[in-house]
Tab-separated table of C-alpha atoms and ligand atoms in Angstrom:
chain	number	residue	atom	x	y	z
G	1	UNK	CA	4.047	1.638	19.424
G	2	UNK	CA	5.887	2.447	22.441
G	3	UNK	CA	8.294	5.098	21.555
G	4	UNK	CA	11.272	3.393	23.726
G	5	UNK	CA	11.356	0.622	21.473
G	6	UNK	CA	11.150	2.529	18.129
G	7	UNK	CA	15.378	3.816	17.385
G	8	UNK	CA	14.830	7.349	16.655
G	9	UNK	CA	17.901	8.849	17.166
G	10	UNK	CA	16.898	12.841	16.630
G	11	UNK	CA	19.641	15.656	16.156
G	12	UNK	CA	19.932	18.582	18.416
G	13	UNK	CA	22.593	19.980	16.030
G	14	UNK	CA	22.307	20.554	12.567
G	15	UNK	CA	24.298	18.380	10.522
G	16	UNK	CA	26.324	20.907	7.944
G	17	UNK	CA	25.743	19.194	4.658
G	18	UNK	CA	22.327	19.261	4.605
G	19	UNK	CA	21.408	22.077	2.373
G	20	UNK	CA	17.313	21.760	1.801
G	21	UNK	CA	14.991	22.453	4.731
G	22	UNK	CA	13.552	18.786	3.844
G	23	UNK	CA	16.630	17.287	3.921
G	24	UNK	CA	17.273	18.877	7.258
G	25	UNK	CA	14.312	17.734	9.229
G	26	UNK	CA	14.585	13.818	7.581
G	27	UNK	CA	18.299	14.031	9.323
G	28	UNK	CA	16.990	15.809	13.020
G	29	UNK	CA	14.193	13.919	12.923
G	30	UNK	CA	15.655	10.517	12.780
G	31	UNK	CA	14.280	9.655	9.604
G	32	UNK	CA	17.304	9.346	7.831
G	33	UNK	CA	20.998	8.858	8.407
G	34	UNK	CA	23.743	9.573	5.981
G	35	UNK	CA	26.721	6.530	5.282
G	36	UNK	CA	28.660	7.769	2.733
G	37	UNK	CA	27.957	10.895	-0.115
G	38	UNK	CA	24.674	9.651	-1.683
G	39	UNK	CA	24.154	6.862	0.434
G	40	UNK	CA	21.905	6.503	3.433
G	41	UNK	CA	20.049	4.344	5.869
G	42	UNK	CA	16.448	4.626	6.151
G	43	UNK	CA	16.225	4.745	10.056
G	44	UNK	CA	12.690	3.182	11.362
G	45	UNK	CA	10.503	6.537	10.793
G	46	UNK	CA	11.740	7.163	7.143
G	47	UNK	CA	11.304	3.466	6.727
G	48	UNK	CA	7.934	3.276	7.509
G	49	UNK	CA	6.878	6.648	5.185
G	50	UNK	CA	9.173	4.919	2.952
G	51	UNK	CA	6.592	1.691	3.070
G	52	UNK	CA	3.419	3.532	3.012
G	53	UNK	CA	4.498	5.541	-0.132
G	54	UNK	CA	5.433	1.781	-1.598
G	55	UNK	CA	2.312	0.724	-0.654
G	56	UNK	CA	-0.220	2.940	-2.410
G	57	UNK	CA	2.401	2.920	-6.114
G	58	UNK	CA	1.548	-1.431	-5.387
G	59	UNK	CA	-2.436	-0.585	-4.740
G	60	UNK	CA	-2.332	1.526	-7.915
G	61	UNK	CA	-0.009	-0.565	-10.535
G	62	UNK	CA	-1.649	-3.545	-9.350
G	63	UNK	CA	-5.056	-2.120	-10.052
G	64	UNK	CA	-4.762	-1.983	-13.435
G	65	UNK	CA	-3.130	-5.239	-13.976
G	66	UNK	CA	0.722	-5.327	-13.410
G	67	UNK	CA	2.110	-7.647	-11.250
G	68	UNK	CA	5.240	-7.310	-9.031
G	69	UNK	CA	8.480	-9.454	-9.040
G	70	UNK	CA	11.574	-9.039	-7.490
G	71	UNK	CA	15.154	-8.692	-9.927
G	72	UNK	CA	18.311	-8.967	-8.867
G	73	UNK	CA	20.814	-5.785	-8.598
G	74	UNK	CA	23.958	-7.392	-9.450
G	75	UNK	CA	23.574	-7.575	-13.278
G	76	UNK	CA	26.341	-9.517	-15.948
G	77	UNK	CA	28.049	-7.525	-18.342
G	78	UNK	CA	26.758	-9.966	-21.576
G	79	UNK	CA	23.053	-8.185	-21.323
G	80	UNK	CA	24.585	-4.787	-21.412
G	81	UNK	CA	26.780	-5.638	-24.360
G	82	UNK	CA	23.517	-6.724	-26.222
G	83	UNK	CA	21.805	-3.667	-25.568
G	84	UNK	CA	24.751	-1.873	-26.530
G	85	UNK	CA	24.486	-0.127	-23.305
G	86	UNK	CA	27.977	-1.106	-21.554
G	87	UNK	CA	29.450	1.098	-24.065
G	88	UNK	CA	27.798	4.232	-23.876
G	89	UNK	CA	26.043	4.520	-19.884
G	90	UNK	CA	29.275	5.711	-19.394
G	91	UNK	CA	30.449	6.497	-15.667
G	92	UNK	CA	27.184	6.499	-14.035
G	93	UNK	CA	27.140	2.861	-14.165
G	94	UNK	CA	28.632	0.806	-11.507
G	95	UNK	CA	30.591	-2.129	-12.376
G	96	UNK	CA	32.388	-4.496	-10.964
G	97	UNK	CA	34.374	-8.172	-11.254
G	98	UNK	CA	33.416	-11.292	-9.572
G	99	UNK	CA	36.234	-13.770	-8.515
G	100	UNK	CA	36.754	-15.070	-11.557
G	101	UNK	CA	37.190	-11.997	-13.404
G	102	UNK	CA	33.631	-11.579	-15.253
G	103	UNK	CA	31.851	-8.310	-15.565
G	104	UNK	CA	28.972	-6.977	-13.796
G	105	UNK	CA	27.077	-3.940	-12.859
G	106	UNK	CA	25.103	-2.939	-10.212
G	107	UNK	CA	21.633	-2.070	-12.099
G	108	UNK	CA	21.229	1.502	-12.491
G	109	UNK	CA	17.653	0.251	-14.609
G	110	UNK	CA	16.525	-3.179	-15.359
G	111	UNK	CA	15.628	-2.849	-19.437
G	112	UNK	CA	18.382	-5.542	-20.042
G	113	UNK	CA	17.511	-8.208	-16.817
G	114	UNK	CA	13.450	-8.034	-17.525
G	115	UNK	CA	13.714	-8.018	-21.723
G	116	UNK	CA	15.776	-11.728	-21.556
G	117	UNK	CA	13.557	-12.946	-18.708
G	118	UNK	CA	10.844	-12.439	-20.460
G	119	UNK	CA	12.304	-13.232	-24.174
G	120	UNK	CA	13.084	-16.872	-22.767
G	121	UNK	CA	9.994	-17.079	-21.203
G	122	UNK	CA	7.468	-15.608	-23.894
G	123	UNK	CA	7.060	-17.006	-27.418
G	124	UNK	CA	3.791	-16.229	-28.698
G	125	UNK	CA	1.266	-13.848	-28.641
G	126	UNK	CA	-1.212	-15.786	-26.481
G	127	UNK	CA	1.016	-14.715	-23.445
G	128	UNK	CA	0.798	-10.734	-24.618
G	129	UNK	CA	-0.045	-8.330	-22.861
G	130	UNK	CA	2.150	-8.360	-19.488
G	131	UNK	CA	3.371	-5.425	-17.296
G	132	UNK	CA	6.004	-6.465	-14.763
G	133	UNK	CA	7.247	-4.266	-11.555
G	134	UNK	CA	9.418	-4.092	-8.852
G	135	UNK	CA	10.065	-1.994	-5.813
G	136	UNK	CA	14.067	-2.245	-5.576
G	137	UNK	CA	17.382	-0.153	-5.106
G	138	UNK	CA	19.635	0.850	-7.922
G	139	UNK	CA	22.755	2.083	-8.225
G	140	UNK	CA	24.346	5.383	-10.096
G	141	UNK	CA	27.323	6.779	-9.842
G	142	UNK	CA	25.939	9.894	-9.768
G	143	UNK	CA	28.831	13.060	-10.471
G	144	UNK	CA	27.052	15.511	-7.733
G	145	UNK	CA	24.679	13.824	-5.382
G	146	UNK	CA	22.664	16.509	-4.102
G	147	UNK	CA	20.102	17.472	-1.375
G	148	UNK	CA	20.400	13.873	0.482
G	149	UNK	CA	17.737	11.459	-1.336
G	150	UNK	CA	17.053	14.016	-4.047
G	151	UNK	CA	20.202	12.511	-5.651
G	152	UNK	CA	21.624	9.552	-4.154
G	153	UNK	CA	24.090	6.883	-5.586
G	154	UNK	CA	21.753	4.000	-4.153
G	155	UNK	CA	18.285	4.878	-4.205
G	156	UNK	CA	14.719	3.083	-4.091
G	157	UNK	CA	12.902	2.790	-7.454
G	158	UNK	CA	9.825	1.508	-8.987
G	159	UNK	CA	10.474	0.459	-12.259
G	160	UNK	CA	7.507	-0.761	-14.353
G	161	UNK	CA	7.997	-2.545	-17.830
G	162	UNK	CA	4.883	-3.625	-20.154
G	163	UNK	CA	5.217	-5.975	-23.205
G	164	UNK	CA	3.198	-5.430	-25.308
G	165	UNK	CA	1.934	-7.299	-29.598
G	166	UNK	CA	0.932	-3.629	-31.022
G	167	UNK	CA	1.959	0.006	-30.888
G	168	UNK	CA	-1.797	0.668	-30.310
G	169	UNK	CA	-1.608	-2.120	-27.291
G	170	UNK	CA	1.291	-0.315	-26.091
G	171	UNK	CA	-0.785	3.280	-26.329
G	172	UNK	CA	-3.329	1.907	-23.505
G	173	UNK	CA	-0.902	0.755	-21.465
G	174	UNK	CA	1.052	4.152	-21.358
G	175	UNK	CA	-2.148	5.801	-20.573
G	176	UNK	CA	-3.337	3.504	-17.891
G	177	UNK	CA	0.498	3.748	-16.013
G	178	UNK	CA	-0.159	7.747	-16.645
G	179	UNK	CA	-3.321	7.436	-14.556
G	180	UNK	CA	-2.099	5.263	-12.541
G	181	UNK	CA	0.635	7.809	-11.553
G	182	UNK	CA	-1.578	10.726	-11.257
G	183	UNK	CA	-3.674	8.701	-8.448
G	184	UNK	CA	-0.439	7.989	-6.933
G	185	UNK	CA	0.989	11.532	-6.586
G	186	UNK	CA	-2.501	12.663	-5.689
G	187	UNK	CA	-2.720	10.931	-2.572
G	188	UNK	CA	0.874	12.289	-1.876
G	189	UNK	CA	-1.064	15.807	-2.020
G	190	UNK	CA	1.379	16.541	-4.053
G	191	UNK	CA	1.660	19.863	-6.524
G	192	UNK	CA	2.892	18.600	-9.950
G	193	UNK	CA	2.894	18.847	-13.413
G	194	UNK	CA	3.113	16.154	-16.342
G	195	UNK	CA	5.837	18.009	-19.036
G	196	UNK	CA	7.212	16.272	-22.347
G	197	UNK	CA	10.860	15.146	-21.969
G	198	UNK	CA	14.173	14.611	-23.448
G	199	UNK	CA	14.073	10.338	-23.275
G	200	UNK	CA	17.955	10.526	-22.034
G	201	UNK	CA	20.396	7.638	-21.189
G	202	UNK	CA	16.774	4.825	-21.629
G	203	UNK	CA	16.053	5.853	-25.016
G	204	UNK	CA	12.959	5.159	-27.025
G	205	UNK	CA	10.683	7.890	-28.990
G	206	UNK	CA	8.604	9.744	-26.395
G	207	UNK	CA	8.426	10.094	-22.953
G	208	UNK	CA	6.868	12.428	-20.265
G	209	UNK	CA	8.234	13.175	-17.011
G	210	UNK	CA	6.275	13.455	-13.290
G	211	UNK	CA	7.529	16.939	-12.136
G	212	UNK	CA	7.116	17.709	-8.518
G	213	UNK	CA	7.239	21.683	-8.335
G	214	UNK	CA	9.461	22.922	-5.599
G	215	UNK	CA	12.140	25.596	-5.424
G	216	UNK	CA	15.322	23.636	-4.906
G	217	UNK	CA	14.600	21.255	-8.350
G	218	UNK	CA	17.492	20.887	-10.400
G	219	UNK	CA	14.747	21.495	-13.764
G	220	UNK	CA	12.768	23.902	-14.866
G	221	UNK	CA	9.614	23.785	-16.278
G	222	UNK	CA	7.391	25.781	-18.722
G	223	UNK	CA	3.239	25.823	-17.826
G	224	UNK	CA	0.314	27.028	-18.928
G	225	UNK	CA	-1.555	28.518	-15.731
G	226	UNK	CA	-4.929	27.486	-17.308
G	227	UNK	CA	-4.370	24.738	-19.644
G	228	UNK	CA	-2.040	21.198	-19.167
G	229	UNK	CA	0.372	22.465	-21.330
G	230	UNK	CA	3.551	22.209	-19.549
G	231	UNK	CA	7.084	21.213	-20.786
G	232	UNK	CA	10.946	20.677	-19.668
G	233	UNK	CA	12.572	24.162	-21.025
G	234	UNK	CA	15.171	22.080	-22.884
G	235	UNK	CA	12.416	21.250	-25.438
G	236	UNK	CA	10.257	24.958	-25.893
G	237	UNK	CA	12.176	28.615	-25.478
G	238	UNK	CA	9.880	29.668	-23.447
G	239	UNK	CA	9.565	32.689	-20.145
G	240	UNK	CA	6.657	34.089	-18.283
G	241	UNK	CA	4.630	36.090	-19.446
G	242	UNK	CA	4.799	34.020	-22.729
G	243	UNK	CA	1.592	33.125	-24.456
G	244	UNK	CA	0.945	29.622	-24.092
G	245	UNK	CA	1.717	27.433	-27.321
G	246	UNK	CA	-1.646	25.800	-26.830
G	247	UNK	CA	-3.218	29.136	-27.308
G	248	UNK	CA	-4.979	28.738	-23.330
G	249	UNK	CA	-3.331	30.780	-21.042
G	250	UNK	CA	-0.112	32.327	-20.280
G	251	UNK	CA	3.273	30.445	-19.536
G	252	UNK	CA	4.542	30.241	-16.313
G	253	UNK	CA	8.072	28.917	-15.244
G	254	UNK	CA	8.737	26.512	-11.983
G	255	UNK	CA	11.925	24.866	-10.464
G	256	UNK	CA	10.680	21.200	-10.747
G	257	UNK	CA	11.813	17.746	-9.296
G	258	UNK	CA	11.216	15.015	-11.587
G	259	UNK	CA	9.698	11.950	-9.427
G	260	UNK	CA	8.708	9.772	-12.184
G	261	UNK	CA	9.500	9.043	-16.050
G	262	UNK	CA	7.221	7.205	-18.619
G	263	UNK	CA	9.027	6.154	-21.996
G	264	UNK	CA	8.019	4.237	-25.210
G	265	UNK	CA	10.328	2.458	-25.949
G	266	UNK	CA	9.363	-0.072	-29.153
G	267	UNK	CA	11.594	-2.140	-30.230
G	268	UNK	CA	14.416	-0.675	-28.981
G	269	UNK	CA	15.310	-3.134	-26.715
G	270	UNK	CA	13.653	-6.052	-27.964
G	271	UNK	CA	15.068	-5.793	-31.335
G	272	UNK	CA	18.849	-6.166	-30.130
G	273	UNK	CA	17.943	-8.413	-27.306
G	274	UNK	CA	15.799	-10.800	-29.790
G	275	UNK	CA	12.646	-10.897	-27.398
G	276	UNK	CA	10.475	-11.793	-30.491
G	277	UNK	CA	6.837	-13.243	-30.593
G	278	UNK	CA	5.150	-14.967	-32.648
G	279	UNK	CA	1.838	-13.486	-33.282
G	280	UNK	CA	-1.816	-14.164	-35.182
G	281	UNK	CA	-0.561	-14.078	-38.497
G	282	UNK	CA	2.073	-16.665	-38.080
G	283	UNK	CA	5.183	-13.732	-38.127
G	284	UNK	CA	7.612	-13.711	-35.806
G	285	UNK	CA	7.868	-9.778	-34.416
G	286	UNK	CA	9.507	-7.682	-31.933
G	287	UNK	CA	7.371	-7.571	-28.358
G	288	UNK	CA	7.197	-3.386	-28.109
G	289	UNK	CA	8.088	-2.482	-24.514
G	290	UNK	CA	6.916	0.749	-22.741
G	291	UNK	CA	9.077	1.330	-19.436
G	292	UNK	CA	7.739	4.092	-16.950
G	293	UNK	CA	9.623	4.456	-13.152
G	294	UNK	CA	8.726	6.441	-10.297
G	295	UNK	CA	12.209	7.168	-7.431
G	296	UNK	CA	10.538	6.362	-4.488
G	297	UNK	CA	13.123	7.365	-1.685
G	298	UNK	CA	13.616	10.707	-4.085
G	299	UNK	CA	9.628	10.802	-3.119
G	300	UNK	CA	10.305	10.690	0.624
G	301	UNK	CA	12.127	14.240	0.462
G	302	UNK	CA	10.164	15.898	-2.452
G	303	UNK	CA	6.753	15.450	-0.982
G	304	UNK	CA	8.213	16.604	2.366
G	305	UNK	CA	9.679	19.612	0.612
G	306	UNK	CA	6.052	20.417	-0.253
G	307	UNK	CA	4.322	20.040	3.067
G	308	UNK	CA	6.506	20.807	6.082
G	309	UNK	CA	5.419	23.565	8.438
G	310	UNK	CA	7.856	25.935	9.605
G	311	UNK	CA	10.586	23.418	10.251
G	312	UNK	CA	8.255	20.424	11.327
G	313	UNK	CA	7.830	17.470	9.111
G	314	UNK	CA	3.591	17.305	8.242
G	315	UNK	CA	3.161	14.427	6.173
G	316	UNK	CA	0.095	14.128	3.702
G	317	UNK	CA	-3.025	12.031	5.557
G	318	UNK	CA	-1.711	8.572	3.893
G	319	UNK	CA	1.992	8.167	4.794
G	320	UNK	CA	2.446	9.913	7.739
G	321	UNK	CA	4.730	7.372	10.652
G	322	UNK	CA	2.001	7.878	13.003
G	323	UNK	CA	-1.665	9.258	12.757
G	324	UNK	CA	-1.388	10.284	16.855
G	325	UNK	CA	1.810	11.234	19.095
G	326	UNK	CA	0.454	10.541	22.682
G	327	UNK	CA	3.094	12.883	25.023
G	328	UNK	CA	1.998	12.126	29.028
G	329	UNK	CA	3.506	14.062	31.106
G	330	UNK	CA	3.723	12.450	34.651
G	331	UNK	CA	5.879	9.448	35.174
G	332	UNK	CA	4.869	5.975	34.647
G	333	UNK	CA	2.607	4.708	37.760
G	334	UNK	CA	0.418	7.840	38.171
G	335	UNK	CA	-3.148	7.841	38.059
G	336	UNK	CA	-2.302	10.861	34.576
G	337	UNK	CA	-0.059	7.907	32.714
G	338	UNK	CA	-2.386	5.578	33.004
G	339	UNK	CA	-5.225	7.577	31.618
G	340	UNK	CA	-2.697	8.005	28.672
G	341	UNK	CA	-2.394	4.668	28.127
G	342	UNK	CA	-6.275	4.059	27.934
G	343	UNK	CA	-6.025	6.687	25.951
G	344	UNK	CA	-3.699	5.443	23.109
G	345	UNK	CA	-5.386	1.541	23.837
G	346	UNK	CA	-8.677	3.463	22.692
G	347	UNK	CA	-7.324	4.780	19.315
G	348	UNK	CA	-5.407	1.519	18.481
G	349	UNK	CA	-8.974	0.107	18.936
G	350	UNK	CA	-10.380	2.383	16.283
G	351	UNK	CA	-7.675	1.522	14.153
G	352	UNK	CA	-4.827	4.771	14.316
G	353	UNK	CA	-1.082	3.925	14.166
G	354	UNK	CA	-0.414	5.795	17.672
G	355	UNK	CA	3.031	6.521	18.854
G	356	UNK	CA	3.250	6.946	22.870
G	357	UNK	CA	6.293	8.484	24.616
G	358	UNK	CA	6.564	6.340	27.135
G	359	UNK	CA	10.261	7.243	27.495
G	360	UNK	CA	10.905	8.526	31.650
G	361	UNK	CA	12.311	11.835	29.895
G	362	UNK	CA	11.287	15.662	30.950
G	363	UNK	CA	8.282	17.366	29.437
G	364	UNK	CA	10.777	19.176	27.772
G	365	UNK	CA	12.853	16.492	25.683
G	366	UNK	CA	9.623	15.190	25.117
G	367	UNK	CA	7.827	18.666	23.171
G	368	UNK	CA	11.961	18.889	22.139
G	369	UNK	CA	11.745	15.083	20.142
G	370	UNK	CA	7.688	15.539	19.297
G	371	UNK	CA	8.768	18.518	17.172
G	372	UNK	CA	11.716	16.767	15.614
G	373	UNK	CA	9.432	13.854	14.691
G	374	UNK	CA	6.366	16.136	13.666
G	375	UNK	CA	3.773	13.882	13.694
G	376	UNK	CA	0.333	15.809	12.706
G	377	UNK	CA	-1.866	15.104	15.906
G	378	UNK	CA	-0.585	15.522	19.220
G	379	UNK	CA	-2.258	14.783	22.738
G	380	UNK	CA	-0.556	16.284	25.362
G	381	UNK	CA	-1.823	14.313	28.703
G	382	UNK	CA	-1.046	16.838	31.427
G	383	UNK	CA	-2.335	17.949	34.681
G	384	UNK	CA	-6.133	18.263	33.973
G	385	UNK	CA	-5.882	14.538	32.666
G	386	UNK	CA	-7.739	13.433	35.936
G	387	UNK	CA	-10.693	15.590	35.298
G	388	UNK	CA	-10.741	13.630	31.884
G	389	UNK	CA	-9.403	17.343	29.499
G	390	UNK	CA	-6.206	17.118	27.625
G	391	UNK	CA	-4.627	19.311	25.442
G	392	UNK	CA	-4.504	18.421	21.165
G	393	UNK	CA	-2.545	19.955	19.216
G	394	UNK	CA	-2.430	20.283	15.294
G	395	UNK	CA	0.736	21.188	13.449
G	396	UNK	CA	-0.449	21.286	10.589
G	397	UNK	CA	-2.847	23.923	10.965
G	398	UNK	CA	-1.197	25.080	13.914
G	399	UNK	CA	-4.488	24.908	16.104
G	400	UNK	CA	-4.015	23.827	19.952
G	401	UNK	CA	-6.752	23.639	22.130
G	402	UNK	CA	-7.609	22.245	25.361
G	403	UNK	CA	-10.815	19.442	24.954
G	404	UNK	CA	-12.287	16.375	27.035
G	405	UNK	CA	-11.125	12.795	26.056
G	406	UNK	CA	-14.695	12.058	24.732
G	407	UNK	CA	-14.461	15.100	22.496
G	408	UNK	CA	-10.753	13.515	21.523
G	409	UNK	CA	-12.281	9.802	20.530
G	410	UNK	CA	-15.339	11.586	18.185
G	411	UNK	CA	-12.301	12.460	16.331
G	412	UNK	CA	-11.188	11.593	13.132
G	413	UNK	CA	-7.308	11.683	11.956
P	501	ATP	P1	17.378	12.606	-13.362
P	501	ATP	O1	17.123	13.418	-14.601
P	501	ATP	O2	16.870	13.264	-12.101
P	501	ATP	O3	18.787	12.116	-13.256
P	501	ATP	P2	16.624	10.226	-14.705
P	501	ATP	O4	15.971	10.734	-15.915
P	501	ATP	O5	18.038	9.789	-14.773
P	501	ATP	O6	16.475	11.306	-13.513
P	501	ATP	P3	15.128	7.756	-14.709
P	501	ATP	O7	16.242	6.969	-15.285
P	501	ATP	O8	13.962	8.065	-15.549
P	501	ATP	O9	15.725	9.089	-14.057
P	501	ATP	O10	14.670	7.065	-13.339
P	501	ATP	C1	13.319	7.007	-12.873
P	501	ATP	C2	13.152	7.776	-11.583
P	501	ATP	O11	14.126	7.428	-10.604
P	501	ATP	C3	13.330	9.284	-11.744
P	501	ATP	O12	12.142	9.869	-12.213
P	501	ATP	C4	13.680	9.720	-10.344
P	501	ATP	O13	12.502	9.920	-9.580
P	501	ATP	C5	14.431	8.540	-9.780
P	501	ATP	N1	15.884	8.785	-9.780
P	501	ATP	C6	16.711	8.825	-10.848
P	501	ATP	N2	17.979	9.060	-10.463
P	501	ATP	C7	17.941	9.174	-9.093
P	501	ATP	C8	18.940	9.399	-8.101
P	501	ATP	N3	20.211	9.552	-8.429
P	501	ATP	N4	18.539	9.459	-6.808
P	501	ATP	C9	17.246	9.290	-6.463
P	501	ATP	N5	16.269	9.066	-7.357
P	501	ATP	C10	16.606	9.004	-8.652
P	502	MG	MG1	19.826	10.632	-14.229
């Protein structure tokens, strides 16, 4: 990709009301760009971490059976009345009138829109089990957005529902999405813990929340340092130093972010909603509904929050923009650009997302915008291009080292 056609607009400036160092580089680096408090554009770069991360949640739910669809955001008033959730979401929830004077909302959460598609869809237990997802933006009137796309009013979410004839049917499927998330955070490299939670404004018996640890979460969280025990400190009065209520290990405390939320819910939206089956034995029953969402622009920040360098942007292996930032030197026409160009042709070949400056700016705004930008792997095609040596650089290990071009291609990224 030719870096003149990719819109990065990058910051020289620091934008004041960016308050976390992730935050910061998303806005310099042209990842981001903020409309309005809480809401903000995801500018080519973000988009495309923003697409990778999407990616490997649809390799993972789709792995163990769920299948995507697509619902809408503008939601009527009638489902939320059934629920009994117009009443008591309370300000969070955005709603509006049409034309002609009938209620909506913008979805905050899609219990309501999937439980009547698939109550006037599904009558009997021969269509049971089914897990339904979608990769979409909500809406939340959030009363302090914070740190960017930590806490936005419009934000991206994956929001997974299974329906389910049993409890026991249910129990699999809670423990296959909880797998199913762990793979997913893994390959984000990310540092996390599973901890019990409070259910909140979704409901149902139990959940268990994703949290990301990192020093500018708004939770905090209570962990064993040698067993899984861990927990959100609103449900154990726990400190450090604590013995562990498992009886392995001693308690440690984190700041945590949560990035994803699994809940049981029962009946307790298929019971008011009437999404009944009819199953083996002839009865007509309630379907019993797990829900289980993962914020996937809240993602974008918290895994950068875990892995920048110094004030670069390092992105874990599987969602970084770019595997290679190609930065030649000389102008376009010399004998050094066009061994750049082989170059990058070369890695495309072996299959690497490469990004090329091929912008006619100084050496300087170009090391100036390749720091913004931070992608991992560097090449820096100089002077000594012509006797076939360039210089690679590594931010993430902070290595830089002058090699051949042969040495470069027996590379892996
Ligand atoms: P929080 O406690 O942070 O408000 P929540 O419990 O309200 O989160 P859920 O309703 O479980 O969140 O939503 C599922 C996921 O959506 C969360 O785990 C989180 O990653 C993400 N999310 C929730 N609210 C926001 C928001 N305002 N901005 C960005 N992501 C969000
Ligand atoms: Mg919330």
């Amino acid at each position: 990709m030719k870096q003149s056609l990719l819109f990065i607009p990058t910051l020289r400036e620091m934008p004041k009301e960016a308050e976390a160092i992730s935050h910061k580089i998303l806005l310099k680096g042209g990842y981001i760009k903020q409309n309005a408090a809480g809401v903000y554009t995801y500018l080519p770069l973000g988009y495309r971490v923003i697409k990778k991360i999407e990616n490997i949640i649809r390799e993972e739910l789709d792995n163990i059976g769920c299948s995507e669809l697509l619902m809408p955001a503008l939601q009527l008033k009638d489902l939320w009345v059934e629920s009994g959730r117009w009443d008591n979401y309370g300000k969070e929830l955005m709603r509006l009138k049409d034309r002609h004077d009938r209620d909506f909302c913008l979805g905050p959460t899609h219990e309501e829109v999937i439980t009547s598609i698939v109550r006037d869809t599904v009558t009997s237990y021969k269509k049971l089990p089914i897990a339904l997802y979608q990769i979409q933006t909500k809406f939340r009137d959030e009363f302090r957005p914070r740190f960017g796309l930590m806490r936005g009013r419009e934000f991206i979410m994956k929001d997974l529902y299974t329906f389910s004839t049993t409890q026991e049917d249910l129990d699999e499927w809670y423990l296959k999405v909880r797998g199913a998330y762990q793979n997913i955070l893994n390959r984000l490299e990310l540092n996390y813990r599973i901890v019990r939670a409070d259910s909140g404004n979704i409901g149902g018996k139990s959940s268990e929340e994703f949290m990301i640890l990192c020093d500018i979460g708004e939770d905090t969280i209570v962990y064993s340092d040698s067993s899984d025990f861990a927990s959100n400190t609103e449900l154990y009065d726990l400190k450090d130093g604590d013995p562990s209520p498992d009886g392995i290990g001693t308690i440690k405390t984190a700041k945590g972010i949560e990035a994803g939320h699994i809940f049981k819910l029962g009946a307790k939206y298929s019971e008011p909603m009437k999404a009944m089956f009819i199953d083996k034995d002839g009865k007509q029953k309630p379907i019993i509904m797990g829900c289980y969402g993962i914020g996937i622009s809240r993602l974008l920040m918290a895994v950068l929050e875990q892995h920048y360098k110094g004030d670069k942007a390092v992105w874990p292996k599987e969602i970084r923009p770019f595997d290679v930032h190609i930065l030649p030197l000389d102008k376009e026409g010399t004998p050094n650009y066009q061994v750049a160009l082989d170059l990058c042709d070369k890695l495309k070949k072996k299959g690497y997302d490469v990004l090329f400056d091929d912008r006619s700016e100084s050496p300087g705004v170009k090391f100036k915008d390749a720091d913004l930008i931070g992608i991992k792997n560097r090449v820096i095609v100089g002077r000594k291009a012509s006797d076939g040596i360039i210089e690679f650089e590594d931010l993430e290990n902070n290595n830089n080292e002058e090699i051949t071009i042969e040495k470069l291609l027996e590379m892996e990224f």
